[in-house]
JSON list of C-alpha atoms in Angstrom, two decimals:
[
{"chain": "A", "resi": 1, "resn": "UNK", "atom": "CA", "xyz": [11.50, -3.98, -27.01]},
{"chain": "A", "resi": 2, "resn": "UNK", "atom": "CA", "xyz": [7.62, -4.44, -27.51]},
{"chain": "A", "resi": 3, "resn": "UNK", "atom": "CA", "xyz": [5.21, -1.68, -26.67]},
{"chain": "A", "resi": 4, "resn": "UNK", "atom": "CA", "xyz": [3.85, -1.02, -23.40]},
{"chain": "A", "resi": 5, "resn": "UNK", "atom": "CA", "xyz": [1.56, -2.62, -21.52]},
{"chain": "A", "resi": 6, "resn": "UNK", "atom": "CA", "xyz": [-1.45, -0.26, -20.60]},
{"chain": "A", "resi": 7, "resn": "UNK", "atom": "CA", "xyz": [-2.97, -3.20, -18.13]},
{"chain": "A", "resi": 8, "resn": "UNK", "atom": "CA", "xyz": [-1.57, -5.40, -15.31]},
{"chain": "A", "resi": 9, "resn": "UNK", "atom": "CA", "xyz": [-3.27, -8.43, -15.90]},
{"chain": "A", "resi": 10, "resn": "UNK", "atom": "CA", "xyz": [-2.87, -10.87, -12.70]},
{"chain": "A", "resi": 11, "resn": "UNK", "atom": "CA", "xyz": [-1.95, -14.02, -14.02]},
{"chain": "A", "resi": 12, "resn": "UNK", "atom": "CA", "xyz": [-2.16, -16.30, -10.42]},
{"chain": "A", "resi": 13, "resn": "UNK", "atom": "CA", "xyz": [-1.36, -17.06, -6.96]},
{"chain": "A", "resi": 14, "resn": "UNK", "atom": "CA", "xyz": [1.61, -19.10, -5.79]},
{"chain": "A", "resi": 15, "resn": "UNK", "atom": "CA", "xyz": [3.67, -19.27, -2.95]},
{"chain": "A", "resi": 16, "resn": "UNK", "atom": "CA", "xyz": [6.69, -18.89, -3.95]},
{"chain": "A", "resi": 17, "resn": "UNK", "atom": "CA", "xyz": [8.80, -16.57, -6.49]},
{"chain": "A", "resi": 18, "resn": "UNK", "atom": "CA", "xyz": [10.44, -19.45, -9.02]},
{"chain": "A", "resi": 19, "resn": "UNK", "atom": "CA", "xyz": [6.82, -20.88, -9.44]},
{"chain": "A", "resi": 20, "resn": "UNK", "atom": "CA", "xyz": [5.60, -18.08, -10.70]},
{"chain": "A", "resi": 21, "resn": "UNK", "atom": "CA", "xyz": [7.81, -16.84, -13.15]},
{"chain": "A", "resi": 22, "resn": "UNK", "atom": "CA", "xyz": [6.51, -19.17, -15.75]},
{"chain": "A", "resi": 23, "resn": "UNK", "atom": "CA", "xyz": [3.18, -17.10, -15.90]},
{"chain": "A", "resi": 24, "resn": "UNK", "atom": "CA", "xyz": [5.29, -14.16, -16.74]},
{"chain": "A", "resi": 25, "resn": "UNK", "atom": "CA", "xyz": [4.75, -14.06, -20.35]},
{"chain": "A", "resi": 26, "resn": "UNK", "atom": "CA", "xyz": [3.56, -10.91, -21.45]},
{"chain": "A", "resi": 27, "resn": "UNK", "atom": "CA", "xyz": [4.53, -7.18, -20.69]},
{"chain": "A", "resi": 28, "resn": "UNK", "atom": "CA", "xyz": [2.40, -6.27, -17.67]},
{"chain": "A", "resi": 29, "resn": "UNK", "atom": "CA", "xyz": [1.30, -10.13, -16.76]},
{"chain": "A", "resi": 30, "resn": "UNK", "atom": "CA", "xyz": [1.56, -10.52, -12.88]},
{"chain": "A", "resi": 31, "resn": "UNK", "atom": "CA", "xyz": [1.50, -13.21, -10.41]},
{"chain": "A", "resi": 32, "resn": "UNK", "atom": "CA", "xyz": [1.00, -12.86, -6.57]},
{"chain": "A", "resi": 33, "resn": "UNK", "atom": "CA", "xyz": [3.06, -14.56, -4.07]},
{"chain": "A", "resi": 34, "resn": "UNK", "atom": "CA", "xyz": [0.98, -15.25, -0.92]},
{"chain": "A", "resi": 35, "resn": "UNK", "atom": "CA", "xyz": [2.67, -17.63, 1.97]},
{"chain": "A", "resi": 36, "resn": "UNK", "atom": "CA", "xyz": [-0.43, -16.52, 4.61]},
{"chain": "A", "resi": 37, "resn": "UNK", "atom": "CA", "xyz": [0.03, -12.97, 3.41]},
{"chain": "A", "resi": 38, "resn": "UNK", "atom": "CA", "xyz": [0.82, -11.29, 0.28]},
{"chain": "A", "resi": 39, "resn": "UNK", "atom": "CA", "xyz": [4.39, -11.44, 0.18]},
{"chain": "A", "resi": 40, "resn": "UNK", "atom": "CA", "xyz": [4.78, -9.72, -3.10]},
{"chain": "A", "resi": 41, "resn": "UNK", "atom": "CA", "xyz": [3.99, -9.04, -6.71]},
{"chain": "A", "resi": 42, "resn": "UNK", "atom": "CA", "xyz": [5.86, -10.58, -9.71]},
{"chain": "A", "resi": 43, "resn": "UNK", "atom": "CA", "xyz": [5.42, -8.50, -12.54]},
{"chain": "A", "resi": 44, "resn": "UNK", "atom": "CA", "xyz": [6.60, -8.81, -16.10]},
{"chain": "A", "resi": 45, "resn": "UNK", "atom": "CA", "xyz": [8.08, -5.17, -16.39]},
{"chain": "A", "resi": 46, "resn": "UNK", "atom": "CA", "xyz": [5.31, -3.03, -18.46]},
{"chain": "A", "resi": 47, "resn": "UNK", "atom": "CA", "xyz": [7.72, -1.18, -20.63]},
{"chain": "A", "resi": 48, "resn": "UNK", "atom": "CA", "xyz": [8.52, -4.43, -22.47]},
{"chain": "A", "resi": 49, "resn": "UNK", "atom": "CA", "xyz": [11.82, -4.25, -21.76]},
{"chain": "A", "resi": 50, "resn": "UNK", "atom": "CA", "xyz": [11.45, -8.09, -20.43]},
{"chain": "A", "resi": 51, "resn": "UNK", "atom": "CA", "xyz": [12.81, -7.83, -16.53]},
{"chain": "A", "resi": 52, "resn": "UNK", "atom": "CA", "xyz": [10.72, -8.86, -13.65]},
{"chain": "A", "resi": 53, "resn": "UNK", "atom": "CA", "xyz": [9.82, -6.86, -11.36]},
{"chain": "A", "resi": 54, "resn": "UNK", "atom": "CA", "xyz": [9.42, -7.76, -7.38]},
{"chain": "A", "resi": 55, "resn": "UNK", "atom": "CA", "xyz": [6.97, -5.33, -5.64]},
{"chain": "A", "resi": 56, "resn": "UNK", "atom": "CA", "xyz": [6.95, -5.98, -1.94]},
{"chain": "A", "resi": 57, "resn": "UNK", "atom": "CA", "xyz": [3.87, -6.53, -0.39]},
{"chain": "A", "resi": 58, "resn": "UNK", "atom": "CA", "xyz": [5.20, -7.34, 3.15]},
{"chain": "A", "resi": 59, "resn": "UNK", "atom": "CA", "xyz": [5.68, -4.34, 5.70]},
{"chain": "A", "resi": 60, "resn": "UNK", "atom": "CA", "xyz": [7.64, -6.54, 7.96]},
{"chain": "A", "resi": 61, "resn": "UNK", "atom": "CA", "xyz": [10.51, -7.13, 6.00]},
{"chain": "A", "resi": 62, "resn": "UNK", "atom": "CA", "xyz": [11.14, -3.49, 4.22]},
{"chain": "A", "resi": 63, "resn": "UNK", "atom": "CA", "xyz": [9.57, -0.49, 2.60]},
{"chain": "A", "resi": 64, "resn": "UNK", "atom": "CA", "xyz": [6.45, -1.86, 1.07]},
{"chain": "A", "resi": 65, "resn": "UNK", "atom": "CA", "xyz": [3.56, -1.21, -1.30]},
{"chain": "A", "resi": 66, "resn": "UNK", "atom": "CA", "xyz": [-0.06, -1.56, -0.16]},
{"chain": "A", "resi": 67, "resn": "UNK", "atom": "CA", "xyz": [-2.04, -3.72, -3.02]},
{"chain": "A", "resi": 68, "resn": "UNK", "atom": "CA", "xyz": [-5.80, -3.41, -3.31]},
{"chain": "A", "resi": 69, "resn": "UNK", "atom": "CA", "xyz": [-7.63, -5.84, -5.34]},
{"chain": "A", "resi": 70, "resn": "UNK", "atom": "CA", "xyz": [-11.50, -3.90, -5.17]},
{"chain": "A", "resi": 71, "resn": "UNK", "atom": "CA", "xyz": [-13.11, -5.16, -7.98]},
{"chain": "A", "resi": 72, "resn": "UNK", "atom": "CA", "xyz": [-11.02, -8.11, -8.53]},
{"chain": "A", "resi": 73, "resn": "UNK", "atom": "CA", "xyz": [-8.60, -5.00, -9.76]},
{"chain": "A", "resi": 74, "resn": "UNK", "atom": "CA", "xyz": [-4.90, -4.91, -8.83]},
{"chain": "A", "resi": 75, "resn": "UNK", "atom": "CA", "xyz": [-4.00, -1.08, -7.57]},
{"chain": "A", "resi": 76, "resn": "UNK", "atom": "CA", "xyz": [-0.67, -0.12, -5.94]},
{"chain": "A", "resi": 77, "resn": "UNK", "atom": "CA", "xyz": [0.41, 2.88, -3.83]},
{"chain": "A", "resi": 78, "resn": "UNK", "atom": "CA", "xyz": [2.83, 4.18, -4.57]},
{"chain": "A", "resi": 79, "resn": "UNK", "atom": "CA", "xyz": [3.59, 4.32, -7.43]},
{"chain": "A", "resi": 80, "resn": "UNK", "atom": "CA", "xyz": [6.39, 1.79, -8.93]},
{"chain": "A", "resi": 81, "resn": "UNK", "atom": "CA", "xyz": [9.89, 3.79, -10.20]},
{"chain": "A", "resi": 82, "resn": "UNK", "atom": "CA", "xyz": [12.36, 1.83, -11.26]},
{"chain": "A", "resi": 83, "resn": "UNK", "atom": "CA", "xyz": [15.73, 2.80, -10.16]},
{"chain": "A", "resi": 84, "resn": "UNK", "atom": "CA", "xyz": [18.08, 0.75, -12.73]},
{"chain": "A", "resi": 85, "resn": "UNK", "atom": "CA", "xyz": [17.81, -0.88, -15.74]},
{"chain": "A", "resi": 86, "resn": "UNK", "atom": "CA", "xyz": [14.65, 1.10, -18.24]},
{"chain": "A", "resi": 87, "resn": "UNK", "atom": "CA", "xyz": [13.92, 3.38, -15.10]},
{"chain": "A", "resi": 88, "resn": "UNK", "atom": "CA", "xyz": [10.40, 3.01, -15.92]},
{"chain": "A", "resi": 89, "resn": "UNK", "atom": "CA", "xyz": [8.12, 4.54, -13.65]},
{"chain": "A", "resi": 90, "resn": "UNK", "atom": "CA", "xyz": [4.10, 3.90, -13.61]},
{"chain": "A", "resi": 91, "resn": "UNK", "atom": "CA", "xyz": [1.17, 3.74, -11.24]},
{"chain": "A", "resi": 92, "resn": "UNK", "atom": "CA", "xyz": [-1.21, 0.69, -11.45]},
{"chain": "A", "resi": 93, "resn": "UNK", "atom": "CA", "xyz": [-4.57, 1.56, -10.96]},
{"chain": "A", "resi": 94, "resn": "UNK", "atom": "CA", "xyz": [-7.87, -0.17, -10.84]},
{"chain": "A", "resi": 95, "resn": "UNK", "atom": "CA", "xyz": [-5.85, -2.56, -13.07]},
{"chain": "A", "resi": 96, "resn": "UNK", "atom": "CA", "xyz": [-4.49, -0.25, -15.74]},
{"chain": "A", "resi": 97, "resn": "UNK", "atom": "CA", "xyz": [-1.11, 1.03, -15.91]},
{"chain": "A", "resi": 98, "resn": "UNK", "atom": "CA", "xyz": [-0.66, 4.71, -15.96]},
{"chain": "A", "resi": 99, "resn": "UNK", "atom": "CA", "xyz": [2.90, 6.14, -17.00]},
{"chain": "A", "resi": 100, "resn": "UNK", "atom": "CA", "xyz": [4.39, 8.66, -15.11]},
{"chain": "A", "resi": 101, "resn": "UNK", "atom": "CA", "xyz": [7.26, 8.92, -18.07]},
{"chain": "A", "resi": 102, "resn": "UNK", "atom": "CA", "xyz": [7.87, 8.50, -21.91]},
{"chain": "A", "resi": 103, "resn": "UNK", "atom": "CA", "xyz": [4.81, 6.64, -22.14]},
{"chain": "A", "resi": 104, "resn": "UNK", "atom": "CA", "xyz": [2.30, 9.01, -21.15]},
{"chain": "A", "resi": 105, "resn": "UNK", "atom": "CA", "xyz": [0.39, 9.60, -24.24]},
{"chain": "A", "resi": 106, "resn": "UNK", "atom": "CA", "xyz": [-2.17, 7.04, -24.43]},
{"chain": "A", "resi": 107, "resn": "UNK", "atom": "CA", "xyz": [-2.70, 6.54, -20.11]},
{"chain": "A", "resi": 108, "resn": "UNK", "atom": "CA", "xyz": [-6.51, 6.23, -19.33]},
{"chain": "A", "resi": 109, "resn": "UNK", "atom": "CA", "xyz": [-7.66, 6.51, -16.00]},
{"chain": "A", "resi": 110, "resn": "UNK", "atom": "CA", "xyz": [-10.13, 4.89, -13.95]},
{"chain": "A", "resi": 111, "resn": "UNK", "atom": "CA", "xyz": [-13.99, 6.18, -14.29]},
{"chain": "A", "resi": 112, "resn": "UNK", "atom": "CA", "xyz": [-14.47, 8.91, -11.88]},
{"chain": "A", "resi": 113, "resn": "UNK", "atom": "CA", "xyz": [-16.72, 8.52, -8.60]},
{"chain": "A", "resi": 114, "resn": "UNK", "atom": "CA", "xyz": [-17.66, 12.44, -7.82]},
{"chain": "A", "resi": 115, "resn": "UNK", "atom": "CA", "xyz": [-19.49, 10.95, -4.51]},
{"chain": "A", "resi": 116, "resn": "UNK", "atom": "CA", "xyz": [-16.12, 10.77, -3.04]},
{"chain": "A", "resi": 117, "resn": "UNK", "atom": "CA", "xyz": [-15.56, 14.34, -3.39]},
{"chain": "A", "resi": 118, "resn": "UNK", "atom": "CA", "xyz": [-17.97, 14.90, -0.40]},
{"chain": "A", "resi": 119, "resn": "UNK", "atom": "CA", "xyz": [-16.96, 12.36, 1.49]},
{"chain": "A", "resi": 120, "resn": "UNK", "atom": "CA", "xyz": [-13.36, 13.59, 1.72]},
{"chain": "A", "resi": 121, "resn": "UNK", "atom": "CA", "xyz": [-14.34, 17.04, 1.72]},
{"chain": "A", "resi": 122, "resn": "UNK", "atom": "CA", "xyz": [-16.02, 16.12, 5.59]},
{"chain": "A", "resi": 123, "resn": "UNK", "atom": "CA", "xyz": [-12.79, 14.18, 6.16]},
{"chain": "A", "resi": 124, "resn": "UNK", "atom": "CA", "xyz": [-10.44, 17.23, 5.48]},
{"chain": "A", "resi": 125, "resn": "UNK", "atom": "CA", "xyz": [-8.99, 19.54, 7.92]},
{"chain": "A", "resi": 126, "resn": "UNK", "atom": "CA", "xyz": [-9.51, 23.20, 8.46]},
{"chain": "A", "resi": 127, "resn": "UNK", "atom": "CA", "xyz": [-5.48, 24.43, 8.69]},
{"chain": "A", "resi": 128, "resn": "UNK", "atom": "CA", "xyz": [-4.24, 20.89, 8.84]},
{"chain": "A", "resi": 129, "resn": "UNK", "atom": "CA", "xyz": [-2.08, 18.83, 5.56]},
{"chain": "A", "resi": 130, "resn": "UNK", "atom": "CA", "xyz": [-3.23, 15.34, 5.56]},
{"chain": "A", "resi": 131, "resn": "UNK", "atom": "CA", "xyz": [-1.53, 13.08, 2.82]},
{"chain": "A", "resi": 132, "resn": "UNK", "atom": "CA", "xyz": [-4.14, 11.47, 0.73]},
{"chain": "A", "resi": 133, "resn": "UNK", "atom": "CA", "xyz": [-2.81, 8.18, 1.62]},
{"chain": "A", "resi": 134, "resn": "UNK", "atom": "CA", "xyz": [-3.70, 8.65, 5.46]},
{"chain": "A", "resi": 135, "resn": "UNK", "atom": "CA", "xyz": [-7.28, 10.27, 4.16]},
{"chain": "A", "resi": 136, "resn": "UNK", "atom": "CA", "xyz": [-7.58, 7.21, 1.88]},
{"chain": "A", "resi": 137, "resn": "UNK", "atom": "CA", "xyz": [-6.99, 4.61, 4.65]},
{"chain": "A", "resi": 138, "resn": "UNK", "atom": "CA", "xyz": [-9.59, 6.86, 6.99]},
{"chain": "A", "resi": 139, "resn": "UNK", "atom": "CA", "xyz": [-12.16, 7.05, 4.12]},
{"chain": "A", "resi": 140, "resn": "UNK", "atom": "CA", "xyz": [-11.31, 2.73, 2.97]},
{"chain": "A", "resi": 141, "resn": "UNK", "atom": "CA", "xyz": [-10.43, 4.16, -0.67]},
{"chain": "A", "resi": 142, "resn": "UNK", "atom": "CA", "xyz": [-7.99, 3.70, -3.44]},
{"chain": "A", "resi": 143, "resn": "UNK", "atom": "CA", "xyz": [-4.99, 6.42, -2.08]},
{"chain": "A", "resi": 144, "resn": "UNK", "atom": "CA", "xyz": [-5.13, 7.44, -6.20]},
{"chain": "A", "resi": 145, "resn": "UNK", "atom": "CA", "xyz": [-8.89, 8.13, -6.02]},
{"chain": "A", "resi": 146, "resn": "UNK", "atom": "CA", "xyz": [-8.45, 10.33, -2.68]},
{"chain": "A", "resi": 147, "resn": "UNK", "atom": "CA", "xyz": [-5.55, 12.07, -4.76]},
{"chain": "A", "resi": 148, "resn": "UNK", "atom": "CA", "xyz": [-7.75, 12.71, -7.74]},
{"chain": "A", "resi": 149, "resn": "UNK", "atom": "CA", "xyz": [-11.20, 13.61, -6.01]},
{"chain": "A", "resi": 150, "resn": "UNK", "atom": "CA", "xyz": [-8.93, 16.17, -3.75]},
{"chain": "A", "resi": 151, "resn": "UNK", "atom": "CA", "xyz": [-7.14, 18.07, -7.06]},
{"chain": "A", "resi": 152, "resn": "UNK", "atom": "CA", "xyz": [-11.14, 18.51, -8.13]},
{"chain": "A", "resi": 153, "resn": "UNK", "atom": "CA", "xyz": [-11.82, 19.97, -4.61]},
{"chain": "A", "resi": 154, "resn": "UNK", "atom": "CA", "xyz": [-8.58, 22.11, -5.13]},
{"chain": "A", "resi": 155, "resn": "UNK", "atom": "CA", "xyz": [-9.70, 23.35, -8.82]},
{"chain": "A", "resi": 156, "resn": "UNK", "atom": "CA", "xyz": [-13.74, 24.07, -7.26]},
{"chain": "A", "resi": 157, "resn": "UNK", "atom": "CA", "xyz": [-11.53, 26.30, -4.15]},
{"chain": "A", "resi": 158, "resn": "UNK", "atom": "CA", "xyz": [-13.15, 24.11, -1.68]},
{"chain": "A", "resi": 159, "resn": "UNK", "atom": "CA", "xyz": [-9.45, 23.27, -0.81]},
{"chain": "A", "resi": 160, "resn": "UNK", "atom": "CA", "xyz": [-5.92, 23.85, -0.54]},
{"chain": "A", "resi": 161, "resn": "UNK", "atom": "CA", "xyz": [-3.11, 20.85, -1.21]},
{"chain": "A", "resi": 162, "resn": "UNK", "atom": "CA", "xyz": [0.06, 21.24, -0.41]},
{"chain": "A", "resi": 163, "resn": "UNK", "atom": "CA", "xyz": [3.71, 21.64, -2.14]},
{"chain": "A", "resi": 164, "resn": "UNK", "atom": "CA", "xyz": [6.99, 20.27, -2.81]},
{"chain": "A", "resi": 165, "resn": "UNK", "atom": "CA", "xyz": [7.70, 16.57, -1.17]},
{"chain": "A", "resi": 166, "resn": "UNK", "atom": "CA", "xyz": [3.94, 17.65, 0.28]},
{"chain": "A", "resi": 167, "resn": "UNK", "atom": "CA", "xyz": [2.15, 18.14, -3.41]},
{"chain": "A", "resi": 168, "resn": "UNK", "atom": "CA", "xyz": [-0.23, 14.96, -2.50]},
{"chain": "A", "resi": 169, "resn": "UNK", "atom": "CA", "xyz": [-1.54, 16.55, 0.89]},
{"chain": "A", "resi": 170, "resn": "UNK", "atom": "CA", "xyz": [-4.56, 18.04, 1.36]},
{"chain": "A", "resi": 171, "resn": "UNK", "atom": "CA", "xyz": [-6.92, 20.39, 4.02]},
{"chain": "A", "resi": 172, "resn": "UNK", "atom": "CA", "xyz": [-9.88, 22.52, 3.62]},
{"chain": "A", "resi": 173, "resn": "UNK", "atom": "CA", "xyz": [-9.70, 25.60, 2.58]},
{"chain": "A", "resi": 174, "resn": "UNK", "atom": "CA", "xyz": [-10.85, 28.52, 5.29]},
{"chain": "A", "resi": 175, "resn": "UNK", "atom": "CA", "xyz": [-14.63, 30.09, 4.27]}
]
């Protein structure tokens, strides 16, 4: 096994799976398959265990990952968990790949934009849990940068999140 990869690096487009496999060749290397839409994301497996990965990008056919490419960056929501093989599990973020697991030491994330903060902090909810990924899609941000900005509002006690299977949703907290 070789060490992890710390950055997805998108390798190409094609339209279909078998031609991009090729471009696989490093731990992290990626390749998008677009047929009119992005159909998915090929992705040499980051733990260097050597498996591909398929990350569905297509809503119509099953559970599927939204993929934003701002800044010519690859991010995915959620995050990706691997339920066989090295179980890995990892977010990919603005391009980098942060470990949720073993690898943690070492994860760098993205620079932080505090302008968001108040932006989010008008889009929260007096009394009302809103997942960051529905405040993301309200404010056109990066679901992980909604996530992040609204821990700081939690830690400044401008706002409460929520807990358990609701630990990523958010409202304002009562003055």
């Amino acid at each position: 096994m070789s060490m992890p990869a710390r950055v997805l690096r998108l390798r190409g487009e094609v339209e279909y799976r078998d031609q991009g496999e090729p471009l696989l060749k490093m731990p992290g290397d990626a390749v998008l398959v677009r047929r009119g839409v992005a159909r998915s994301l090929l992705v040499a497996c980051p733990d260097g265990c050597g498996e591909r990965l398929v990350v569905n990008l297509d809503p119509r056919t099953a559970k599927a990952w939204r993929m934003d490419m701002r800044g010519g960056e690859v991010t995915l929501y959620p995050s990706v968990w691997r339920d066989g093989g090295c179980g890995s599990h990892f977010i990919v973020w603005r391009g980098r790949i942060i470990w949720c697991d073993r690898f943690e030491q070492g994860n760098v994330e993205p620079p932080y934009d505090a302008a968001l903060e108040h932006r989010l902090y008008t889009a929260l909810e007096l009394g009302r849990l809103r997942s960051s990924e529905d405040l993301a899609i309200q404010l056109d941000e990066i679901p992980w940068e909604v996530s992040r900005a609204a821990r700081r509002l939690v830690q400044k006690g401008f706002a409460d999140a929520g807990t358990g299977i609701q630990r990523d949703w958010f409202r304002r907290k009562g003055r």
